[in-house]
Amino acid sequence: MAGGIADQIVRSVEGVADTVTAPFSEPVIRLGVTGLSRAGKTVFITSLVANLMDRGRMPQLVAAANGAIQTAYLQPQPDDTLPRFNYEAHLAKLTAKSPEWPQGTRRISELRLSLRVQPTGLLSGLQGPRTVHLDIVDYPGEWLLDLGLMDKDFAQWSANTLARMEGRAEAAAFLALLAKTDTTARLDETVAQDLAAAFTAYLQAARAAGYSDCTPGRFLLPGDMEGSPVLTFAPLPAGDAPRRSLGREFARRYNSYKRNVVQPFFRDHFARIDRQIVLVDVLGAIHAGPPAVEDMRATMADILAAFRPGRNAFLSRIFQGRRVEKILFAATKADHLHHSQHPQLTAITQALLRDAKDRADFAGAETAAMSIAALRTTVEDQISHDGRKLDVVRGQLLEGGKQAAFYPGDLPDDPAHLLGPAREGAEKWLDADYSVMDFAPAPLTLKPGDGPPHIRLDKAAQFLIGDRL
Ligand SMILES: Nc1nc2c(ncn2[C@@H]2O[C@H](COP(=O)(O)OP(=O)(O)OP(=O)(O)O)[C@@H](O)[C@H]2O)c(=O)[nH]1
Ligand SMILES: [Mg+2]
């Protein structure tokens, strides 16, 4: 059949054309989203995805504004064994008739959004649309703190940890139990569990008290590893550890934690990230006072150590010369502030991270700081107060549901006015008071084509992925 042959030729020509114009394999961007607990990771991912699917509110994302992105749709993710980010459920909650914030998440998850992009500019006539996959990985920032364990053995980690516990009231119960325990005695699983439980209770209390050195991170966020031997150990004083003793077994479990918990996370997830956003609840820390700000600064410095592979033999090995190309530090919940105060918030965020940035250059990664709100819950207003005009925001309070106008306090133009006292150990802000309010997500009536309202989500997206679209 002549038609059959002609058909085949056409098809194979098409096939050739396809491989010539389309890249060898479809490009993938792996975007890591992290931050400490309650920083706003879940809301950020939900709103980002919704706003990439309906791009009416994304004018600062160039590929959205110029129409290069034709469609965006969810696809099965590439990693079969990672939990899927529950986008539909989170979006449904945020956009319900009476909207609610999502629940806290305790583990890593992933979502693939695929974008159909028509190249613009010089090549636009030559190339057909291509598909860019955006793999978004949500993981707790606390896990990055475990990197510090990789170059320590059990004896070193124990010595460091016990030294820090000295004189901390939160550690009293654990230290008392430890003093009564013969670590050279044959392992008794009940004794092991009691020690681990007391140590975990200490970590929880220490974190609640504002200490950031709360490793091993998975003790606080165990997920489905709760109760497993890999999380049933505690630091022990130096000494003999005969075979089958508690001491020997704890050292073994510590190594197992490094090998089976820390290493796989860094190797399988962290080392594959191309772009990273680190969400920071700066306003929450300012509200909590100088010790919280100082603790946040120290914790962020520790977290950011993970982005300097050159400094760490383990990381260098798993990164093998790859690197995270861009890192965005975003102060979240900026809808608590009138936009006239956003520059101050951004400056404080920048200053908060300067320390960590100065110590290394993030191996050449491009970095930026921004103030964003993934989901805007307020509108701006101006009121007269004691004869002066105040820039406020209005929203619905989470508790009680009343509408309220809100002014969080004067953020200084010079971040040193906040970070200085924090670093010097001040207990309270001297001449100012900062408050936060918990706003409920506002009920939405979205125009077709519009995603949920936000502040600078488009600018964040442009920084993170704009160059690849
Ligand atoms: N006003 C406002 N509040 C926000 C925004 N994003 C997050 N929040 C608040 O911050 C809380 C935590 O947000 P999540 O997105 O759940 O934070 P998370 O980082 O995923 O938290 P965990 O899963 O517990 O680690 C929410 O319940 C809201 O109260 C925002 O854009 N605007
Ligand atoms: Mg979450």
Short mmCIF file of C-alpha atoms and ligand atoms in Angstrom, two decimals:
data_model
loop_
_atom_site.label_atom_id
_atom_site.label_comp_id
_atom_site.label_asym_id
_atom_site.label_seq_id
_atom_site.Cartn_x
_atom_site.Cartn_y
_atom_site.Cartn_z
CA MET A 1 0.00 0.00 0.00
CA ALA A 2 1.49 3.22 -1.22
CA GLY A 3 -0.37 5.24 1.38
CA GLY A 4 1.15 3.11 4.11
CA ILE A 5 4.69 3.79 2.99
CA ALA A 6 4.11 7.50 2.54
CA ASP A 7 2.58 7.52 5.97
CA GLN A 8 5.60 5.88 7.47
CA ILE A 9 7.94 8.31 5.80
CA VAL A 10 5.98 11.26 7.04
CA ARG A 11 5.95 9.78 10.49
CA SER A 12 9.65 9.12 10.57
CA VAL A 13 10.34 12.62 9.27
CA GLU A 14 8.17 13.90 12.08
CA GLY A 15 10.15 11.73 14.45
CA VAL A 16 13.40 13.24 13.25
CA ALA A 17 12.00 16.74 13.45
CA ASP A 18 10.93 16.00 17.00
CA THR A 19 14.32 14.90 18.16
CA VAL A 20 15.97 17.83 16.39
CA THR A 21 13.81 20.57 17.84
CA ALA A 22 12.96 19.04 21.19
CA PRO A 23 15.71 18.67 23.74
CA PHE A 24 17.12 15.22 24.28
CA SER A 25 15.02 14.74 27.39
CA GLU A 26 12.48 17.12 28.83
CA PRO A 27 14.05 19.60 31.23
CA VAL A 28 13.34 19.20 34.91
CA ILE A 29 13.74 21.84 37.61
CA ARG A 30 13.86 20.50 41.16
CA LEU A 31 12.70 23.21 43.51
CA GLY A 32 13.32 22.65 47.23
CA VAL A 33 10.98 24.41 49.65
CA THR A 34 12.13 24.48 53.23
CA GLY A 35 11.94 26.47 56.45
CA LEU A 36 11.50 25.79 60.12
CA SER A 37 8.21 24.45 61.44
CA ARG A 38 5.29 26.87 60.75
CA ALA A 39 7.35 29.03 58.40
CA GLY A 40 4.70 28.71 55.68
CA LYS A 41 5.95 25.92 53.39
CA THR A 42 2.60 24.23 52.76
CA VAL A 43 0.76 27.47 52.04
CA PHE A 44 3.59 28.60 49.76
CA ILE A 45 3.56 25.47 47.61
CA THR A 46 -0.22 25.38 47.40
CA SER A 47 -0.47 28.99 46.31
CA LEU A 48 2.50 28.78 43.94
CA VAL A 49 1.02 25.82 42.11
CA ALA A 50 -2.45 27.39 41.98
CA ASN A 51 -0.97 30.63 40.64
CA LEU A 52 1.09 28.80 38.03
CA MET A 53 -2.01 27.00 36.80
CA ASP A 54 -4.09 30.21 36.76
CA ARG A 55 -1.60 32.93 35.97
CA GLY A 56 -3.76 36.07 36.14
CA ARG A 57 -1.94 37.34 39.20
CA MET A 58 1.60 36.58 38.03
CA PRO A 59 2.62 39.68 36.03
CA GLN A 60 6.18 39.65 37.35
CA LEU A 61 6.79 36.13 36.12
CA VAL A 62 7.92 37.04 32.61
CA ALA A 63 6.93 33.77 30.97
CA ALA A 64 3.43 34.15 32.41
CA ALA A 65 3.05 37.81 31.43
CA ASN A 66 4.21 37.35 27.82
CA GLY A 67 2.15 34.23 27.30
CA ALA A 68 5.09 31.85 26.88
CA ILE A 69 3.53 29.48 29.41
CA GLN A 70 0.60 27.99 27.54
CA THR A 71 -0.66 25.57 30.14
CA ALA A 72 0.40 24.11 33.46
CA TYR A 73 -0.87 20.80 34.72
CA LEU A 74 -0.16 18.30 37.46
CA GLN A 75 1.50 15.06 36.49
CA PRO A 76 2.53 11.94 38.38
CA GLN A 77 5.75 12.72 40.23
CA PRO A 78 9.00 10.97 39.29
CA ASP A 79 9.74 9.43 42.71
CA ASP A 80 7.44 6.53 43.49
CA THR A 81 8.39 6.20 47.12
CA LEU A 82 7.93 9.82 48.24
CA PRO A 83 4.57 10.92 49.64
CA ARG A 84 2.78 13.21 47.19
CA PHE A 85 2.20 16.79 48.32
CA ASN A 86 -1.53 16.87 48.94
CA TYR A 87 -2.19 19.90 46.76
CA GLU A 88 -5.89 19.37 46.15
CA ALA A 89 -6.73 18.97 49.85
CA HIS A 90 -4.67 22.01 50.88
CA LEU A 91 -6.15 24.19 48.14
CA ALA A 92 -9.67 23.04 48.98
CA LYS A 93 -9.17 24.11 52.60
CA LEU A 94 -7.68 27.48 51.71
CA THR A 95 -10.41 28.28 49.18
CA ALA A 96 -13.41 26.81 51.03
CA LYS A 97 -16.45 28.93 51.90
CA SER A 98 -15.02 29.32 55.38
CA PRO A 99 -11.32 28.93 54.61
CA GLU A 100 -8.89 27.28 56.99
CA TRP A 101 -5.12 27.03 57.20
CA PRO A 102 -3.62 23.63 56.44
CA GLN A 103 -2.42 21.35 59.22
CA GLY A 104 1.24 21.04 60.06
CA THR A 105 3.18 18.55 57.99
CA ARG A 106 5.88 16.37 59.41
CA ARG A 107 7.58 14.80 56.46
CA ILE A 108 8.98 15.26 53.02
CA SER A 109 6.63 15.33 50.04
CA GLU A 110 6.78 16.01 46.36
CA LEU A 111 4.64 17.33 43.52
CA ARG A 112 5.27 17.57 39.77
CA LEU A 113 3.83 20.49 37.84
CA SER A 114 4.48 20.42 34.12
CA LEU A 115 4.54 23.63 32.11
CA ARG A 116 3.97 23.77 28.38
CA VAL A 117 6.17 26.63 27.22
CA GLN A 118 6.35 28.25 23.78
CA PRO A 119 9.78 29.82 23.46
CA THR A 120 9.62 33.53 22.64
CA GLY A 121 12.20 35.79 21.04
CA LEU A 122 14.63 34.81 18.29
CA LEU A 123 13.93 31.12 18.29
CA SER A 124 10.20 31.36 18.66
CA GLY A 125 9.48 30.69 14.99
CA LEU A 126 11.77 27.69 14.83
CA GLN A 127 10.78 25.84 17.94
CA GLY A 128 7.54 24.26 18.92
CA PRO A 129 6.35 24.36 22.50
CA ARG A 130 8.34 22.30 24.96
CA THR A 131 7.54 20.86 28.36
CA VAL A 132 9.39 21.89 31.49
CA HIS A 133 8.76 19.81 34.60
CA LEU A 134 8.83 21.56 37.94
CA ASP A 135 9.37 19.06 40.75
CA ILE A 136 8.61 20.73 44.05
CA VAL A 137 10.03 19.07 47.18
CA ASP A 138 8.74 20.15 50.59
CA TYR A 139 11.01 19.17 53.50
CA PRO A 140 11.47 20.36 57.10
CA GLY A 141 14.38 22.77 57.62
CA GLU A 142 15.14 20.94 60.86
CA TRP A 143 16.50 18.04 58.82
CA LEU A 144 19.29 20.19 57.46
CA LEU A 145 20.63 20.65 60.99
CA ASP A 146 21.58 16.96 61.02
CA LEU A 147 24.34 17.68 58.56
CA GLY A 148 26.50 18.51 61.58
CA LEU A 149 26.38 14.85 62.64
CA MET A 150 28.04 13.58 59.50
CA ASP A 151 31.58 14.43 60.55
CA LYS A 152 31.18 13.42 64.20
CA ASP A 153 31.33 9.95 65.71
CA PHE A 154 29.17 8.93 68.64
CA ALA A 155 31.78 9.91 71.26
CA GLN A 156 32.24 13.39 69.77
CA TRP A 157 28.55 14.01 69.33
CA SER A 158 27.87 12.81 72.89
CA ALA A 159 30.58 15.03 74.33
CA ASN A 160 29.28 18.12 72.44
CA THR A 161 25.68 17.43 73.31
CA LEU A 162 26.32 16.73 77.01
CA ALA A 163 28.49 19.84 77.28
CA ARG A 164 25.66 22.00 75.97
CA MET A 165 23.21 20.39 78.37
CA GLU A 166 25.23 21.43 81.42
CA GLY A 167 23.36 24.07 83.32
CA ARG A 168 20.21 23.89 81.19
CA ALA A 169 17.20 23.33 83.40
CA GLU A 170 15.49 21.45 80.55
CA ALA A 171 18.18 18.74 80.76
CA ALA A 172 17.89 18.01 84.49
CA ALA A 173 15.63 14.97 84.24
CA PHE A 174 17.68 13.32 81.51
CA LEU A 175 20.98 13.96 83.29
CA ALA A 176 19.60 12.54 86.52
CA LEU A 177 18.47 9.39 84.74
CA LEU A 178 21.81 9.10 82.98
CA ALA A 179 23.70 9.37 86.29
CA LYS A 180 21.78 6.35 87.58
CA THR A 181 22.45 4.26 84.47
CA ASP A 182 25.31 1.80 84.07
CA THR A 183 26.14 2.19 80.39
CA THR A 184 28.56 -0.75 80.47
CA ALA A 185 25.81 -3.15 81.56
CA ARG A 186 24.26 -5.48 79.04
CA LEU A 187 21.67 -3.73 76.87
CA ASP A 188 18.20 -3.71 78.38
CA GLU A 189 15.70 -2.36 75.87
CA THR A 190 13.50 -0.80 78.57
CA VAL A 191 16.45 1.18 79.90
CA ALA A 192 17.32 2.23 76.35
CA GLN A 193 13.76 3.41 75.72
CA ASP A 194 13.60 5.35 78.98
CA LEU A 195 16.85 7.15 78.21
CA ALA A 196 15.76 7.93 74.66
CA ALA A 197 12.40 9.18 75.90
CA ALA A 198 14.04 11.45 78.48
CA PHE A 199 16.45 12.75 75.85
CA THR A 200 13.61 13.41 73.38
CA ALA A 201 11.69 15.25 76.09
CA TYR A 202 14.79 17.38 76.68
CA LEU A 203 15.05 18.19 72.96
CA GLN A 204 11.42 19.22 72.88
CA ALA A 205 11.75 21.40 75.96
CA ALA A 206 14.98 22.93 74.65
CA ARG A 207 13.39 23.79 71.35
CA ALA A 208 10.38 25.29 73.09
CA ALA A 209 12.79 27.37 75.16
CA GLY A 210 14.31 28.72 71.96
CA TYR A 211 17.48 26.63 71.59
CA SER A 212 18.25 25.65 68.05
CA ASP A 213 20.85 22.93 68.53
CA CYS A 214 18.23 20.22 68.72
CA THR A 215 19.81 17.31 66.86
CA PRO A 216 19.15 14.57 65.87
CA GLY A 217 16.40 16.36 63.98
CA ARG A 218 14.28 13.27 63.45
CA PHE A 219 13.82 12.89 67.21
CA LEU A 220 11.59 15.96 67.01
CA LEU A 221 9.92 15.07 63.72
CA PRO A 222 9.98 11.27 63.72
CA GLY A 223 7.20 10.64 61.18
CA ASP A 224 6.83 6.93 60.62
CA MET A 225 10.19 6.17 62.28
CA GLU A 226 8.74 6.86 65.70
CA GLY A 227 9.72 4.14 68.18
CA SER A 228 12.23 2.49 65.85
CA PRO A 229 15.70 1.57 67.17
CA VAL A 230 17.28 4.19 64.94
CA LEU A 231 15.56 6.83 67.10
CA THR A 232 16.12 5.00 70.39
CA PHE A 233 19.46 6.24 71.65
CA ALA A 234 20.87 9.18 73.61
CA PRO A 235 24.26 10.80 74.23
CA LEU A 236 26.44 9.00 76.78
CA PRO A 237 29.54 10.06 78.70
CA ALA A 238 32.89 8.71 77.51
CA GLY A 239 33.82 5.32 78.93
CA ASP A 240 34.07 1.61 78.28
CA ALA A 241 31.52 0.05 75.99
CA PRO A 242 31.94 -3.72 76.13
CA ARG A 243 30.26 -5.95 73.57
CA ARG A 244 26.48 -6.16 73.96
CA SER A 245 26.47 -3.22 76.37
CA LEU A 246 24.10 -0.26 76.25
CA GLY A 247 27.03 2.00 75.34
CA ARG A 248 28.06 -0.17 72.40
CA GLU A 249 24.49 -0.44 71.12
CA PHE A 250 23.86 3.33 71.33
CA ALA A 251 27.02 4.01 69.34
CA ARG A 252 25.80 1.51 66.76
CA ARG A 253 22.34 3.12 66.57
CA TYR A 254 23.87 6.57 66.21
CA ASN A 255 25.85 5.33 63.22
CA SER A 256 22.75 3.69 61.89
CA TYR A 257 20.90 7.02 62.20
CA LYS A 258 23.58 8.72 60.17
CA ARG A 259 23.62 5.97 57.57
CA ASN A 260 19.89 5.26 57.33
CA VAL A 261 18.33 8.63 58.06
CA VAL A 262 20.73 11.49 57.41
CA GLN A 263 22.66 10.16 54.44
CA PRO A 264 19.67 9.02 52.37
CA PHE A 265 17.93 12.37 52.81
CA PHE A 266 20.97 14.36 51.68
CA ARG A 267 21.91 11.96 48.92
CA ASP A 268 18.48 11.15 47.47
CA HIS A 269 16.73 14.47 47.98
CA PHE A 270 18.92 17.35 48.97
CA ALA A 271 21.73 16.73 46.49
CA ARG A 272 19.27 16.72 43.59
CA ILE A 273 17.83 20.17 44.26
CA ASP A 274 18.51 22.85 41.62
CA ARG A 275 16.72 25.80 43.13
CA GLN A 276 15.87 26.43 46.76
CA ILE A 277 13.55 28.72 48.66
CA VAL A 278 14.10 29.08 52.41
CA LEU A 279 11.02 30.50 54.13
CA VAL A 280 11.59 32.45 57.33
CA ASP A 281 8.93 33.78 59.70
CA VAL A 282 10.89 36.91 60.53
CA LEU A 283 7.89 38.82 61.85
CA GLY A 284 7.02 35.99 64.22
CA ALA A 285 10.54 36.03 65.67
CA ILE A 286 10.52 39.83 66.08
CA HIS A 287 7.24 39.55 67.89
CA ALA A 288 8.63 36.85 70.19
CA GLY A 289 11.51 39.13 71.20
CA PRO A 290 15.31 39.50 70.94
CA PRO A 291 16.23 35.96 72.11
CA ALA A 292 14.03 34.48 69.39
CA VAL A 293 15.61 36.72 66.77
CA GLU A 294 19.10 35.75 67.89
CA ASP A 295 18.17 32.08 67.93
CA MET A 296 16.71 32.36 64.44
CA ARG A 297 19.93 33.97 63.23
CA ALA A 298 22.03 31.16 64.70
CA THR A 299 19.73 28.42 63.41
CA MET A 300 19.64 29.88 59.92
CA ALA A 301 23.44 30.01 59.92
CA ASP A 302 23.51 26.29 60.78
CA ILE A 303 20.88 25.45 58.20
CA LEU A 304 22.67 27.36 55.51
CA ALA A 305 25.85 25.39 56.12
CA ALA A 306 24.15 22.72 54.03
CA PHE A 307 24.40 25.03 51.01
CA ARG A 308 28.18 25.19 51.18
CA PRO A 309 29.22 21.75 49.98
CA GLY A 310 32.88 22.78 49.73
CA ARG A 311 33.13 22.95 53.50
CA ASN A 312 31.98 19.43 54.16
CA ALA A 313 33.58 16.23 52.89
CA PHE A 314 30.34 14.26 52.98
CA LEU A 315 28.42 16.91 51.04
CA SER A 316 31.17 17.39 48.48
CA ARG A 317 31.07 13.68 47.83
CA ILE A 318 27.34 13.45 47.25
CA PHE A 319 27.14 16.70 45.28
CA GLN A 320 30.03 15.72 43.01
CA GLY A 321 30.47 19.23 41.74
CA ARG A 322 26.75 19.90 41.26
CA ARG A 323 25.30 22.76 43.20
CA VAL A 324 22.10 24.51 44.11
CA GLU A 325 22.03 27.27 41.51
CA LYS A 326 19.76 29.79 43.22
CA ILE A 327 18.65 30.30 46.79
CA LEU A 328 15.85 32.66 47.73
CA PHE A 329 15.42 33.74 51.36
CA ALA A 330 11.85 34.82 51.80
CA ALA A 331 10.34 36.52 54.83
CA THR A 332 6.84 35.08 54.88
CA LYS A 333 3.46 36.48 55.96
CA ALA A 334 4.28 39.97 54.67
CA ASP A 335 0.54 40.60 54.44
CA HIS A 336 0.77 41.46 58.15
CA LEU A 337 2.45 44.66 57.05
CA HIS A 338 1.38 47.58 54.88
CA HIS A 339 3.62 47.65 51.81
CA SER A 340 5.25 50.84 53.08
CA GLN A 341 7.01 48.62 55.65
CA HIS A 342 8.09 45.85 53.30
CA PRO A 343 11.52 47.34 52.55
CA GLN A 344 12.34 47.29 56.27
CA LEU A 345 11.27 43.66 56.56
CA THR A 346 13.42 42.70 53.59
CA ALA A 347 16.40 44.59 55.01
CA ILE A 348 16.04 42.79 58.34
CA THR A 349 15.84 39.44 56.54
CA GLN A 350 18.95 40.26 54.56
CA ALA A 351 20.83 41.30 57.69
CA LEU A 352 19.67 38.21 59.56
CA LEU A 353 21.26 36.02 56.93
CA ARG A 354 24.32 38.13 56.30
CA ASP A 355 26.38 36.22 58.79
CA ALA A 356 25.76 32.94 57.10
CA LYS A 357 26.28 34.51 53.69
CA ASP A 358 29.52 36.16 54.68
CA ARG A 359 31.07 32.96 55.91
CA ALA A 360 30.94 31.50 52.45
CA ASP A 361 29.61 32.31 49.06
CA PHE A 362 27.24 29.36 48.81
CA ALA A 363 29.60 27.89 46.25
CA GLY A 364 28.60 30.43 43.66
CA ALA A 365 24.84 30.11 44.02
CA GLU A 366 22.87 33.23 43.23
CA THR A 367 20.99 34.44 46.31
CA ALA A 368 18.29 37.03 46.99
CA ALA A 369 16.03 38.10 49.86
CA MET A 370 12.38 39.11 49.52
CA SER A 371 9.29 39.74 51.61
CA ILE A 372 6.35 37.70 50.40
CA ALA A 373 2.92 36.47 51.37
CA ALA A 374 1.93 33.23 49.70
CA LEU A 375 -1.68 33.91 50.60
CA ARG A 376 -2.72 37.48 51.20
CA THR A 377 -5.28 37.64 54.00
CA THR A 378 -5.49 41.42 54.44
CA VAL A 379 -6.21 44.66 52.64
CA GLU A 380 -4.31 47.92 53.21
CA ASP A 381 -5.76 50.97 54.90
CA GLN A 382 -4.74 54.17 56.60
CA ILE A 383 -6.14 55.34 59.92
CA SER A 384 -5.56 58.34 62.17
CA HIS A 385 -4.10 57.51 65.51
CA ASP A 386 -3.00 60.13 68.07
CA GLY A 387 -3.00 62.74 65.36
CA ARG A 388 -0.79 60.82 62.98
CA LYS A 389 -1.57 58.69 59.98
CA LEU A 390 -0.88 55.00 60.40
CA ASP A 391 -0.47 52.53 57.55
CA VAL A 392 -2.43 49.48 58.66
CA VAL A 393 -3.76 46.25 57.27
CA ARG A 394 -7.25 44.91 57.81
CA GLY A 395 -8.25 41.30 58.01
CA GLN A 396 -10.39 38.77 59.78
CA LEU A 397 -8.97 37.46 63.05
CA LEU A 398 -8.44 33.73 63.25
CA GLU A 399 -9.86 33.68 66.74
CA GLY A 400 -13.36 35.05 67.07
CA GLY A 401 -13.63 35.92 63.38
CA LYS A 402 -13.84 39.71 63.92
CA GLN A 403 -12.51 42.19 61.37
CA ALA A 404 -9.61 44.18 62.75
CA ALA A 405 -7.18 46.88 61.68
CA PHE A 406 -3.66 46.02 62.59
CA TYR A 407 -0.39 47.89 62.97
CA PRO A 408 2.54 45.69 64.04
CA GLY A 409 4.84 48.49 65.22
CA ASP A 410 7.59 50.60 63.69
CA LEU A 411 10.16 48.40 62.01
CA PRO A 412 13.46 50.31 62.05
CA ASP A 413 15.07 51.40 58.79
CA ASP A 414 18.39 50.14 60.10
CA PRO A 415 18.20 46.39 60.86
CA ALA A 416 21.02 46.80 63.38
CA HIS A 417 18.52 48.41 65.75
CA LEU A 418 16.90 45.00 66.07
CA LEU A 419 19.74 42.59 65.46
CA GLY A 420 22.23 44.43 67.68
CA PRO A 421 20.29 44.10 70.95
CA ALA A 422 19.35 40.52 70.00
CA ARG A 423 22.98 39.59 69.60
CA GLU A 424 23.94 41.31 72.83
CA GLY A 425 21.47 39.18 74.72
CA ALA A 426 18.70 41.68 75.38
CA GLU A 427 15.59 40.11 76.85
CA LYS A 428 13.13 42.71 75.54
CA TRP A 429 12.99 45.35 72.84
CA LEU A 430 13.85 48.62 74.52
CA ASP A 431 11.84 51.31 72.82
CA ALA A 432 9.36 49.39 70.76
CA ASP A 433 6.80 46.67 70.88
CA TYR A 434 5.96 44.38 68.01
CA SER A 435 2.81 42.41 67.78
CA VAL A 436 1.46 39.87 65.37
CA MET A 437 -2.09 38.81 64.82
CA ASP A 438 -3.28 35.56 63.41
CA PHE A 439 -5.48 36.29 60.46
CA ALA A 440 -7.82 33.78 58.93
CA PRO A 441 -7.54 33.23 55.20
CA ALA A 442 -10.08 35.55 53.56
CA PRO A 443 -13.00 33.99 51.68
CA LEU A 444 -12.23 34.28 47.98
CA THR A 445 -14.22 34.90 44.86
CA LEU A 446 -11.69 34.28 42.13
CA LYS A 447 -12.12 35.55 38.59
CA PRO A 448 -11.55 32.85 35.98
CA GLY A 449 -7.83 32.75 35.25
CA ASP A 450 -6.82 34.20 38.60
CA GLY A 451 -5.04 32.25 41.33
CA PRO A 452 -5.29 33.09 45.05
CA PRO A 453 -4.12 36.60 46.05
CA HIS A 454 -0.51 36.89 47.19
CA ILE A 455 2.33 39.34 47.62
CA ARG A 456 5.37 38.95 45.32
CA LEU A 457 4.85 35.27 44.66
CA ASP A 458 5.34 36.14 40.99
CA LYS A 459 8.63 37.88 41.73
CA ALA A 460 9.78 34.89 43.78
CA ALA A 461 8.83 32.54 40.93
CA GLN A 462 10.68 34.71 38.42
CA PHE A 463 13.83 34.54 40.54
CA LEU A 464 13.55 30.82 41.14
CA ILE A 465 12.54 29.44 37.75
CA GLY A 466 12.03 32.36 35.35
CA ASP A 467 15.34 31.84 33.54
CA ARG A 468 14.44 28.26 32.67
CA LEU A 469 11.07 29.00 31.07
N1 LIG B 1 -1.15 35.91 56.93
C1 LIG B 1 -0.51 34.87 56.43
N2 LIG B 1 -0.28 33.80 57.20
C2 LIG B 1 0.37 32.75 56.65
C3 LIG B 1 0.85 32.74 55.32
N3 LIG B 1 1.47 31.57 55.10
C4 LIG B 1 1.41 30.87 56.25
N4 LIG B 1 0.73 31.58 57.20
C5 LIG B 1 0.47 31.19 58.60
O1 LIG B 1 1.49 30.31 59.01
C6 LIG B 1 0.94 29.05 59.40
C7 LIG B 1 1.85 27.93 58.96
O2 LIG B 1 1.82 27.81 57.56
P1 LIG B 1 2.18 26.39 56.88
O3 LIG B 1 2.22 26.63 55.41
O4 LIG B 1 1.31 25.33 57.39
O5 LIG B 1 3.66 26.22 57.43
P2 LIG B 1 4.63 24.96 57.28
O6 LIG B 1 6.00 25.51 57.12
O7 LIG B 1 4.12 24.06 56.22
O8 LIG B 1 4.48 24.32 58.71
P3 LIG B 1 4.80 22.81 59.17
O9 LIG B 1 4.16 21.94 58.15
O10 LIG B 1 4.18 22.71 60.52
O11 LIG B 1 6.28 22.70 59.21
C8 LIG B 1 -0.43 29.01 58.76
O12 LIG B 1 -1.29 28.20 59.51
C9 LIG B 1 -0.84 30.46 58.79
O13 LIG B 1 -1.35 30.82 60.05
C10 LIG B 1 0.59 33.92 54.52
O14 LIG B 1 0.97 34.03 53.34
N5 LIG B 1 -0.08 34.94 55.13
MG MG B 2 3.66 22.13 56.19
#
